[in-house]
Amino acid sequence: MIFVRRSPAVPSAVAACLLFAVPASAAAPTPGAAGLGDTYYPESGNGGYDVSHYDLRLKYQPKTDRLDGTATILATTTQRLSRFDLDFLLDVHEVLVNGKKAAFTRSGAHELVVTPSSAVEKGRPLTVVVRYSGTPSDKKPEGFSSWHRTADGAVVANEPTSAPWWYPSNDHPRDKATYDISVAVPDGLQAISNGVLTSQTSKLGWTRYTWRTTKPMASYLTTLAVGKFEITQGTTANGLPVVNAYGKDLGDTLAPAKASLERTGEVVDWESSLFGPYPFEAAGGYIPNTPGFAALETQTRAFYLPGLFEDGANMDVVVHELAHQWFGDSVSVKNWRDIWLSEGFATYAQWLWSEKEGEGTTRELAAYAYAAKPADDPFWKVSPANPGKENLFHNAVYRRGAMALQALRERVGDKAFFSILKQWQQQLRYGNASVEDFVRLSEKVSGTSLKTLFDTWLFTPAKPATGPVPVPAPKAGSGLASKPAEPKSWKRIEAVERAHRN
């Protein structure tokens, strides 16, 4: 019981406020969790707050690989918070929470633990300022780095994590935010990032580039590239800005790279007709001057390495990464076990492109994919809907995942199938979802029970007894079904699977 001494100078209503301003039963402040409990990466992300915006003001010197930064993070508390974590690797000099200095320390390889000067009530604004510096390429907490130096700069892009190498964050797809990314680099270099370039200014030998993303973005989808680039600008048929950047010394790969990326607007318009309106404020891609054979769906500005274009134009990888802008970027995984919702759909977009270009229909590709692997092949032991952390980017997630979509299409018909894809985007735009969410929507839209189909194709670690499409009739007298011919696009589609796994 709490007693308040009454005084003539304190009216009854004021006394009541004094008594009940902080109820005795109010929960004591508690630390935010050091992870969001992801099935595969339980320590990824952090609890206790939800980020709405990151403002990053950076300065990068390629000669020494030194990065200096100030990150301002706008968030809202989700509990009465005594302390909280940020995922970060570089050296921290100062942390402010709501304008006041906060204590900070390290826990493990990538946890920055922040203790405000006083507890922050649940549901209150949280403004966190972190001043930091360091050499990102030196940080290899698990034997690898997502930050790579190039001949004239650096690039950061990786999945499932890349943000901790260059800014503090709540590093999990469930906590999306908008971004302002401002980077100063030595004159003569450019800084490429997500969204739209809002300003470019030069002063005292440095040029500052400021990029803005106004739609929610997962932290692993942010990217930064510093170097010498040739930049092209255009628009889609609907006027959406398209920005592509090519490393200045790509050599013989420059022409085929341009023959691919310069069709970005065309692909965005085509995919919009299948999946619904493009979800972001810009599109495009970039190719830094660093060797390799990989790609990533970094939001609004897909990342490609030059090796992808060594044999000529590569529209398959462009179609794949742009499809991710819907599947993976706009509608993101709830947990990393849901990766099929990203990779299976982007692969199926390649199959649709193959059909459009007359190089193999989706049915032909599905039939060939099914026949190409015997029942005892380890390929079939990986379940796309729960592949395991070690198989997050296994080709079964891509290829068997695409077969599952063809099986769904065969079962419900084209009208319902493409309605499912569009409603998925409409209902969950800028959000997160699980495989189970997709199953429920598919059943609702089609009016059909699909449990057996999805169990067979997504959850069972064995080759389905029948393929995703009707098999050809046996050849006369042979007793054997005809082996499907290899579609023209097959090897290119396989190559993109390998690139994404890199």
Coordinates of C-alpha atoms in Angstrom, one line a residue:
M1 CA 0.0 0.0 0.0
I2 CA 1.2 3.5 -0.8
F3 CA 0.3 6.5 1.3
V4 CA 0.2 10.1 0.1
R5 CA 0.1 12.9 2.7
R6 CA -2.8 15.2 1.9
S7 CA -2.1 19.0 1.9
P8 CA -4.5 21.9 1.3
A9 CA -2.2 22.9 -1.5
V10 CA -2.6 19.6 -3.3
P11 CA -6.2 19.1 -4.6
S12 CA -7.7 15.6 -4.5
A13 CA -7.4 15.1 -8.3
V14 CA -3.7 15.9 -8.2
A15 CA -3.2 13.6 -5.3
A16 CA -4.8 10.8 -7.3
C17 CA -2.4 11.5 -10.2
L18 CA 0.6 11.3 -7.8
L19 CA -0.7 8.0 -6.5
F20 CA -1.4 6.3 -9.8
A21 CA 1.1 7.8 -12.2
V22 CA 3.3 4.7 -11.9
P23 CA 1.2 1.8 -10.6
A24 CA 2.8 -0.4 -8.0
S25 CA 1.9 -3.4 -10.3
A26 CA 3.8 -2.0 -13.3
A27 CA 6.2 -4.6 -14.7
A28 CA 9.8 -4.1 -13.9
P29 CA 12.0 -3.1 -16.9
T30 CA 13.6 -6.1 -18.6
P31 CA 16.4 -6.5 -21.2
G32 CA 15.4 -7.0 -24.8
A33 CA 16.2 -10.5 -26.1
A34 CA 19.5 -11.0 -27.8
G35 CA 17.8 -12.7 -30.7
L36 CA 14.4 -13.1 -32.3
G37 CA 14.3 -16.8 -32.0
D38 CA 14.7 -17.6 -35.7
T39 CA 14.4 -21.4 -36.3
Y40 CA 17.9 -21.5 -37.9
Y41 CA 19.5 -18.4 -36.6
P42 CA 18.1 -17.9 -33.1
E43 CA 20.5 -15.1 -32.2
S44 CA 19.8 -13.0 -35.3
G45 CA 17.9 -9.8 -34.7
N46 CA 17.0 -8.5 -31.2
G47 CA 13.9 -8.1 -29.1
G48 CA 12.4 -5.2 -27.2
Y49 CA 12.1 -2.7 -30.0
D50 CA 10.9 -2.3 -33.6
V51 CA 12.9 -0.1 -36.0
S52 CA 11.1 2.3 -38.4
H53 CA 14.1 4.1 -39.9
Y54 CA 17.9 4.1 -40.3
D55 CA 19.8 7.3 -41.1
L56 CA 23.4 6.4 -41.9
R57 CA 26.0 9.1 -42.4
L58 CA 29.2 7.4 -43.6
K59 CA 32.7 8.3 -44.8
Y60 CA 34.8 5.6 -46.5
Q61 CA 38.5 5.7 -47.6
P62 CA 39.3 2.8 -49.9
K63 CA 43.1 3.1 -49.5
T64 CA 42.9 2.1 -45.9
D65 CA 39.5 0.4 -45.9
R66 CA 38.5 2.7 -43.1
L67 CA 34.8 3.4 -42.5
D68 CA 33.6 6.1 -40.2
G69 CA 29.9 6.4 -39.4
T70 CA 27.1 7.8 -37.4
A71 CA 23.9 5.7 -37.4
T72 CA 20.6 7.2 -36.1
I73 CA 18.0 4.6 -35.5
L74 CA 14.4 5.5 -35.0
A75 CA 12.4 2.7 -33.2
T76 CA 9.5 2.0 -30.8
T77 CA 9.9 -0.1 -27.7
T78 CA 7.8 -3.3 -27.5
Q79 CA 8.3 -3.8 -23.8
R80 CA 9.4 -1.8 -20.7
L81 CA 13.1 -1.8 -21.7
S82 CA 16.1 -1.8 -19.4
R83 CA 18.7 -2.6 -22.1
F84 CA 18.8 -3.8 -25.7
D85 CA 21.1 -5.3 -28.3
L86 CA 22.2 -4.2 -31.8
D87 CA 23.9 -6.5 -34.3
F88 CA 27.3 -4.9 -35.1
L89 CA 30.9 -5.7 -35.6
L90 CA 32.9 -2.4 -35.9
D91 CA 34.4 -0.3 -33.1
V92 CA 31.9 1.9 -31.2
H93 CA 32.9 5.3 -29.7
E94 CA 29.6 6.6 -28.3
V95 CA 26.0 5.7 -28.0
L96 CA 23.1 8.1 -27.2
V97 CA 19.6 6.9 -26.3
N98 CA 16.9 9.6 -26.5
G99 CA 19.5 12.3 -26.4
K100 CA 21.4 10.9 -23.3
K101 CA 24.7 9.0 -23.2
A102 CA 24.2 5.3 -22.7
A103 CA 26.5 2.6 -21.5
F104 CA 27.5 -0.1 -24.0
T105 CA 29.5 -3.3 -24.1
R106 CA 30.1 -6.3 -26.3
S107 CA 28.6 -9.8 -26.0
G108 CA 29.9 -12.4 -28.3
A109 CA 31.1 -11.7 -31.8
H110 CA 28.4 -9.4 -33.0
E111 CA 26.2 -8.2 -30.2
L112 CA 26.4 -4.6 -29.1
V113 CA 24.6 -4.3 -25.7
V114 CA 23.2 -0.9 -24.9
T115 CA 22.0 0.2 -21.5
P116 CA 20.1 3.6 -21.4
S117 CA 20.6 6.0 -18.5
S118 CA 17.0 5.1 -17.5
A119 CA 14.5 2.5 -18.5
V120 CA 12.3 3.3 -21.5
E121 CA 8.6 2.6 -21.2
K122 CA 6.8 0.3 -23.5
G123 CA 5.4 1.9 -26.7
R124 CA 7.7 4.9 -26.4
P125 CA 9.8 6.4 -29.2
L126 CA 13.4 5.2 -29.1
T127 CA 16.1 7.3 -30.8
V128 CA 19.5 5.6 -30.8
V129 CA 22.7 7.3 -32.1
V130 CA 25.8 5.2 -32.6
R131 CA 29.2 6.7 -33.6
Y132 CA 31.7 4.2 -34.9
S133 CA 34.6 3.4 -37.1
G134 CA 36.7 0.4 -38.2
T135 CA 38.1 -1.7 -41.0
P136 CA 35.2 -3.8 -42.2
S137 CA 37.2 -6.4 -44.2
D138 CA 39.0 -7.4 -41.0
K139 CA 35.9 -8.6 -39.3
K140 CA 35.4 -12.3 -39.9
P141 CA 33.4 -13.6 -36.9
E142 CA 32.7 -17.0 -38.4
G143 CA 35.6 -17.2 -40.9
F144 CA 34.0 -15.0 -43.6
S145 CA 33.3 -11.4 -44.4
S146 CA 30.4 -9.9 -46.2
W147 CA 32.5 -6.8 -46.9
H148 CA 34.8 -7.2 -49.9
R149 CA 37.5 -4.8 -51.1
T150 CA 37.8 -4.2 -54.8
A151 CA 40.5 -2.7 -57.0
D152 CA 39.1 0.8 -56.5
G153 CA 36.7 0.6 -53.5
A154 CA 34.6 -2.0 -51.7
V155 CA 31.2 -3.8 -51.9
V156 CA 29.0 -5.2 -49.2
A157 CA 26.2 -7.7 -50.1
N158 CA 25.4 -11.1 -48.6
E159 CA 22.6 -13.4 -47.5
P160 CA 21.5 -14.0 -44.8
T161 CA 23.5 -11.2 -43.2
S162 CA 25.6 -8.3 -44.3
A163 CA 24.5 -5.2 -42.3
P164 CA 26.7 -5.8 -39.2
W165 CA 29.8 -5.1 -41.3
W166 CA 28.8 -1.5 -41.9
Y167 CA 26.0 -0.3 -39.6
P168 CA 24.3 -1.4 -36.3
S169 CA 20.9 -2.9 -36.8
N170 CA 18.2 -5.2 -35.8
D171 CA 19.4 -7.8 -38.3
H172 CA 16.5 -10.0 -39.2
P173 CA 13.9 -9.8 -42.0
R174 CA 11.1 -9.4 -39.5
D175 CA 12.2 -5.9 -38.6
K176 CA 12.1 -3.9 -41.8
A177 CA 12.6 -0.2 -42.0
T178 CA 13.1 2.7 -44.4
Y179 CA 16.6 4.1 -45.0
D180 CA 18.7 7.2 -45.7
I181 CA 22.2 6.2 -46.7
S182 CA 24.7 9.0 -47.1
V183 CA 28.3 8.1 -48.0
A184 CA 31.3 10.4 -48.6
V185 CA 34.0 9.0 -50.8
P186 CA 37.2 10.5 -52.4
D187 CA 36.4 12.6 -55.5
G188 CA 36.4 10.5 -58.6
L189 CA 34.7 7.6 -57.0
Q190 CA 31.0 6.9 -56.7
A191 CA 28.8 5.3 -53.9
I192 CA 26.0 3.1 -55.1
S193 CA 23.2 2.0 -52.7
N194 CA 19.5 1.3 -52.5
G195 CA 16.6 3.4 -53.6
V196 CA 16.8 6.8 -55.2
L197 CA 19.8 9.2 -55.3
T198 CA 18.5 12.4 -53.6
S199 CA 21.7 14.4 -53.6
Q200 CA 25.3 14.5 -54.7
T201 CA 27.7 17.2 -53.3
S202 CA 31.4 17.8 -53.3
K203 CA 33.6 19.5 -50.8
L204 CA 37.3 19.4 -49.9
G205 CA 38.2 16.4 -52.0
W206 CA 35.2 14.3 -51.0
T207 CA 31.9 13.6 -52.8
R208 CA 28.9 12.7 -50.8
Y209 CA 26.1 10.5 -52.3
T210 CA 22.8 10.2 -50.5
W211 CA 20.3 7.4 -51.3
R212 CA 16.8 7.1 -49.9
T213 CA 14.5 4.1 -49.6
T214 CA 11.0 5.0 -48.7
K215 CA 9.6 1.4 -48.5
P216 CA 10.4 -1.0 -45.8
M217 CA 13.5 -3.0 -46.3
A218 CA 15.1 -6.0 -44.5
S219 CA 18.7 -5.3 -43.3
Y220 CA 20.3 -8.0 -45.4
L221 CA 18.9 -6.4 -48.5
T222 CA 20.8 -3.2 -48.0
T223 CA 23.9 -2.8 -50.1
L224 CA 26.8 -0.4 -50.7
A225 CA 29.4 -0.3 -53.5
V226 CA 32.2 2.2 -53.7
G227 CA 34.3 2.5 -56.9
K228 CA 34.4 3.9 -60.4
F229 CA 31.2 3.2 -62.2
E230 CA 29.5 4.0 -65.5
I231 CA 25.9 4.8 -64.5
T232 CA 22.9 4.6 -66.8
Q233 CA 19.5 5.9 -66.1
G234 CA 16.1 5.1 -67.7
T235 CA 12.5 4.3 -66.8
T236 CA 10.0 1.5 -67.2
A237 CA 7.0 1.9 -69.4
N238 CA 5.2 3.3 -66.3
G239 CA 7.9 5.8 -65.5
L240 CA 9.6 4.0 -62.7
P241 CA 13.3 5.1 -62.5
V242 CA 15.8 2.5 -63.4
V243 CA 19.5 3.0 -62.4
N244 CA 22.2 0.6 -63.4
A245 CA 25.9 0.9 -62.5
Y246 CA 28.8 -0.9 -64.2
G247 CA 32.4 -1.1 -62.9
K248 CA 34.6 1.0 -65.2
D249 CA 37.0 -1.8 -66.0
L250 CA 34.7 -4.8 -66.6
G251 CA 36.4 -5.3 -70.0
D252 CA 34.9 -7.9 -72.2
T253 CA 32.0 -8.5 -69.9
L254 CA 30.7 -5.0 -70.1
A255 CA 28.8 -5.4 -73.4
P256 CA 26.9 -8.6 -72.3
A257 CA 26.3 -7.1 -68.9
K258 CA 24.6 -4.1 -70.5
A259 CA 22.7 -6.3 -72.9
S260 CA 21.2 -7.9 -69.7
L261 CA 20.8 -5.1 -67.1
E262 CA 19.6 -2.6 -69.6
R263 CA 16.5 -4.7 -70.1
T264 CA 15.5 -4.3 -66.4
G265 CA 12.6 -2.0 -67.3
E266 CA 11.2 -4.6 -69.7
V267 CA 11.4 -7.4 -67.1
V268 CA 9.9 -5.3 -64.4
D269 CA 6.9 -4.5 -66.6
W270 CA 6.5 -8.1 -67.6
E271 CA 6.7 -9.4 -64.0
S272 CA 4.3 -6.7 -62.9
S273 CA 1.7 -8.2 -65.2
L274 CA 2.1 -11.6 -63.5
F275 CA 2.6 -10.6 -59.8
G276 CA 1.0 -7.2 -59.5
P277 CA 2.4 -3.7 -59.3
Y278 CA 6.1 -3.3 -58.7
P279 CA 6.4 -2.6 -54.9
F280 CA 9.3 -0.1 -54.7
E281 CA 10.3 3.4 -55.8
A282 CA 13.2 2.4 -58.2
A283 CA 14.7 -0.6 -59.9
G284 CA 18.1 -1.5 -61.4
G285 CA 21.3 -3.3 -60.6
Y286 CA 25.1 -2.9 -60.3
I287 CA 28.2 -4.9 -61.2
P288 CA 31.3 -4.1 -59.2
N289 CA 34.8 -4.7 -60.3
T290 CA 35.4 -7.9 -58.3
P291 CA 35.7 -11.4 -59.7
G292 CA 33.1 -14.0 -59.0
F293 CA 29.9 -15.7 -60.1
A294 CA 27.1 -14.7 -57.7
A295 CA 24.0 -12.4 -57.5
L296 CA 21.7 -11.1 -54.8
E297 CA 18.3 -9.5 -54.7
T298 CA 19.5 -6.3 -52.8
Q299 CA 16.3 -4.2 -52.8
T300 CA 15.8 -1.9 -55.8
R301 CA 19.4 -2.4 -56.9
A302 CA 20.3 -6.0 -57.5
F303 CA 23.9 -7.1 -57.1
Y304 CA 25.6 -9.1 -59.9
L305 CA 29.2 -10.2 -60.3
P306 CA 31.0 -10.1 -63.7
G307 CA 31.4 -13.8 -64.0
L308 CA 27.7 -14.2 -64.7
F309 CA 28.2 -12.5 -68.1
E310 CA 31.4 -14.1 -69.2
D311 CA 29.6 -16.3 -71.7
G312 CA 27.3 -13.5 -73.0
A313 CA 24.1 -11.9 -72.0
N314 CA 22.3 -13.5 -69.0
M315 CA 18.6 -12.6 -68.8
D316 CA 17.9 -15.5 -66.5
V317 CA 19.7 -14.0 -63.6
V318 CA 18.1 -10.6 -64.2
V319 CA 14.6 -12.2 -64.2
H320 CA 15.5 -14.1 -61.1
E321 CA 16.8 -11.2 -59.0
L322 CA 14.0 -8.9 -60.2
A323 CA 11.3 -11.5 -59.2
H324 CA 12.8 -11.4 -55.7
Q325 CA 11.7 -7.8 -55.5
W326 CA 8.2 -9.2 -55.0
F327 CA 9.2 -12.6 -53.5
G328 CA 11.7 -12.1 -50.8
D329 CA 12.0 -8.4 -50.7
S330 CA 8.4 -7.1 -50.5
V331 CA 7.0 -10.2 -49.0
S332 CA 9.9 -11.5 -46.9
V333 CA 10.4 -14.7 -44.9
K334 CA 9.1 -14.9 -41.4
N335 CA 11.9 -17.2 -40.5
W336 CA 14.9 -18.4 -42.6
R337 CA 13.3 -21.9 -42.8
D338 CA 10.7 -20.2 -45.1
I339 CA 13.4 -19.5 -47.8
W340 CA 11.3 -21.4 -50.4
L341 CA 8.9 -18.4 -50.5
S342 CA 11.8 -16.5 -51.9
E343 CA 14.0 -18.9 -54.0
G344 CA 11.3 -21.3 -55.3
F345 CA 9.3 -18.4 -56.7
A346 CA 12.2 -16.5 -58.3
T347 CA 13.2 -19.7 -60.0
Y348 CA 9.7 -20.3 -61.2
A349 CA 9.8 -16.7 -62.7
Q350 CA 12.7 -17.9 -64.8
W351 CA 10.6 -20.8 -66.0
L352 CA 7.9 -18.4 -66.9
W353 CA 10.4 -16.3 -68.8
S354 CA 11.6 -19.4 -70.7
E355 CA 8.1 -20.1 -71.8
K356 CA 7.6 -16.5 -72.9
E357 CA 10.8 -16.6 -74.9
G358 CA 9.8 -20.0 -76.5
E359 CA 12.8 -21.8 -75.0
G360 CA 10.9 -24.4 -72.9
T361 CA 7.5 -24.2 -71.2
T362 CA 7.0 -24.4 -67.5
R363 CA 5.5 -27.9 -67.9
E364 CA 8.5 -29.0 -70.0
L365 CA 10.9 -27.6 -67.4
A366 CA 9.1 -29.2 -64.5
A367 CA 8.9 -32.6 -66.2
Y368 CA 12.6 -32.5 -67.1
A369 CA 13.6 -31.4 -63.6
Y370 CA 11.6 -34.3 -62.1
A371 CA 13.1 -36.9 -64.5
A372 CA 16.6 -35.6 -64.2
K373 CA 17.1 -36.9 -60.6
P374 CA 16.6 -40.6 -59.7
A375 CA 14.7 -41.4 -56.5
D376 CA 17.9 -42.3 -54.6
D377 CA 19.6 -39.0 -55.4
P378 CA 20.4 -36.9 -52.3
F379 CA 18.6 -34.0 -54.0
W380 CA 15.3 -35.5 -52.9
K381 CA 16.3 -35.7 -49.2
V382 CA 16.1 -31.9 -48.8
S383 CA 12.6 -30.6 -48.1
P384 CA 12.2 -27.1 -49.6
A385 CA 9.8 -25.9 -46.8
N386 CA 12.3 -26.9 -44.1
P387 CA 15.7 -27.5 -45.7
G388 CA 17.8 -27.1 -42.6
K389 CA 20.4 -24.3 -41.9
E390 CA 23.1 -26.3 -43.8
N391 CA 20.9 -26.5 -46.9
L392 CA 19.5 -23.0 -46.9
F393 CA 20.6 -22.5 -50.5
H394 CA 20.4 -26.1 -51.7
N395 CA 19.3 -26.5 -55.3
A396 CA 16.3 -28.4 -54.1
V397 CA 15.0 -25.2 -52.5
Y398 CA 15.2 -23.6 -56.0
R399 CA 14.4 -26.5 -58.4
R400 CA 12.1 -28.7 -56.3
G401 CA 10.5 -25.5 -55.1
A402 CA 9.7 -24.5 -58.6
M403 CA 8.3 -27.9 -59.3
A404 CA 6.0 -27.5 -56.3
L405 CA 4.6 -24.3 -57.9
Q406 CA 4.0 -26.1 -61.2
A407 CA 2.2 -28.9 -59.3
L408 CA 0.1 -26.3 -57.6
R409 CA -0.7 -24.7 -61.0
E410 CA -1.7 -28.0 -62.5
R411 CA -4.0 -28.7 -59.6
V412 CA -5.8 -25.4 -59.3
G413 CA -5.6 -24.1 -62.9
D414 CA -4.1 -20.9 -64.3
K415 CA -6.8 -18.5 -63.1
A416 CA -6.6 -19.5 -59.5
F417 CA -2.8 -19.9 -59.6
F418 CA -2.0 -16.4 -60.8
S419 CA -4.7 -15.0 -58.5
I420 CA -2.9 -16.6 -55.6
L421 CA 0.4 -15.0 -56.6
K422 CA -1.2 -11.6 -56.9
Q423 CA -3.2 -11.8 -53.7
W424 CA -0.1 -12.9 -51.9
Q425 CA 1.6 -9.7 -52.9
Q426 CA -1.5 -7.5 -52.2
Q427 CA -2.2 -8.9 -48.8
L428 CA 1.4 -9.1 -47.5
R429 CA 3.2 -6.3 -49.2
Y430 CA 6.1 -5.1 -47.1
G431 CA 5.5 -7.8 -44.6
N432 CA 6.6 -11.3 -43.6
A433 CA 5.1 -14.7 -44.1
S434 CA 5.6 -18.4 -43.6
V435 CA 5.2 -21.4 -45.9
E436 CA 2.1 -22.2 -43.9
D437 CA 0.7 -18.8 -44.7
F438 CA 1.0 -19.5 -48.4
V439 CA -0.7 -22.9 -48.0
R440 CA -3.6 -21.3 -46.3
L441 CA -4.0 -18.6 -48.9
S442 CA -3.7 -21.1 -51.8
E443 CA -6.5 -23.2 -50.2
K444 CA -8.7 -20.1 -49.7
V445 CA -8.3 -18.8 -53.2
S446 CA -8.7 -22.1 -54.9
G447 CA -11.4 -23.5 -52.6
T448 CA -9.5 -26.8 -52.5
S449 CA -7.7 -28.8 -49.8
L450 CA -4.0 -28.8 -50.8
K451 CA -2.4 -30.4 -47.7
T452 CA -1.4 -33.6 -49.5
L453 CA 0.1 -31.7 -52.5
F454 CA 2.2 -29.4 -50.3
D455 CA 3.2 -32.1 -47.9
T456 CA 4.4 -34.2 -50.9
W457 CA 6.3 -31.5 -52.7
L458 CA 7.6 -29.3 -49.8
F459 CA 7.8 -31.3 -46.6
T460 CA 8.6 -34.9 -47.5
P461 CA 12.3 -35.8 -47.9
A462 CA 11.7 -38.2 -50.8
K463 CA 11.0 -38.1 -54.5
P464 CA 7.2 -37.8 -55.1
A465 CA 5.7 -40.9 -56.7
T466 CA 4.4 -38.9 -59.6
G467 CA 5.8 -35.8 -61.3
P468 CA 4.4 -32.2 -61.1
V469 CA 2.8 -32.6 -64.6
P470 CA 1.2 -35.5 -66.4
V471 CA 3.8 -37.8 -67.9
P472 CA 3.9 -38.7 -71.6
A473 CA 2.3 -42.0 -72.6
P474 CA 4.8 -44.9 -72.9
K475 CA 6.4 -45.6 -76.3
A476 CA 4.7 -48.4 -78.1
G477 CA 6.2 -51.7 -77.1
S478 CA 8.7 -50.2 -74.7
G479 CA 6.7 -50.2 -71.5
L480 CA 8.7 -47.1 -70.5
A481 CA 7.7 -43.5 -70.4
S482 CA 9.4 -41.1 -72.8
K483 CA 12.3 -39.2 -71.2
P484 CA 11.6 -35.5 -71.5
A485 CA 13.9 -33.6 -73.8
E486 CA 16.2 -31.0 -72.2
P487 CA 14.6 -27.5 -72.7
K488 CA 16.8 -24.9 -74.4
S489 CA 16.9 -22.8 -71.3
W490 CA 17.8 -25.5 -68.8
K491 CA 21.6 -25.0 -68.5
R492 CA 21.1 -21.2 -68.0
I493 CA 18.6 -21.8 -65.3
E494 CA 21.0 -24.3 -63.6
A495 CA 23.7 -21.7 -63.8
V496 CA 21.6 -19.1 -61.9
E497 CA 20.9 -21.7 -59.2
R498 CA 24.7 -22.0 -58.7
A499 CA 25.2 -18.3 -58.8
H500 CA 22.7 -17.6 -56.1
R501 CA 24.2 -20.3 -53.9
N502 CA 27.5 -18.5 -54.1

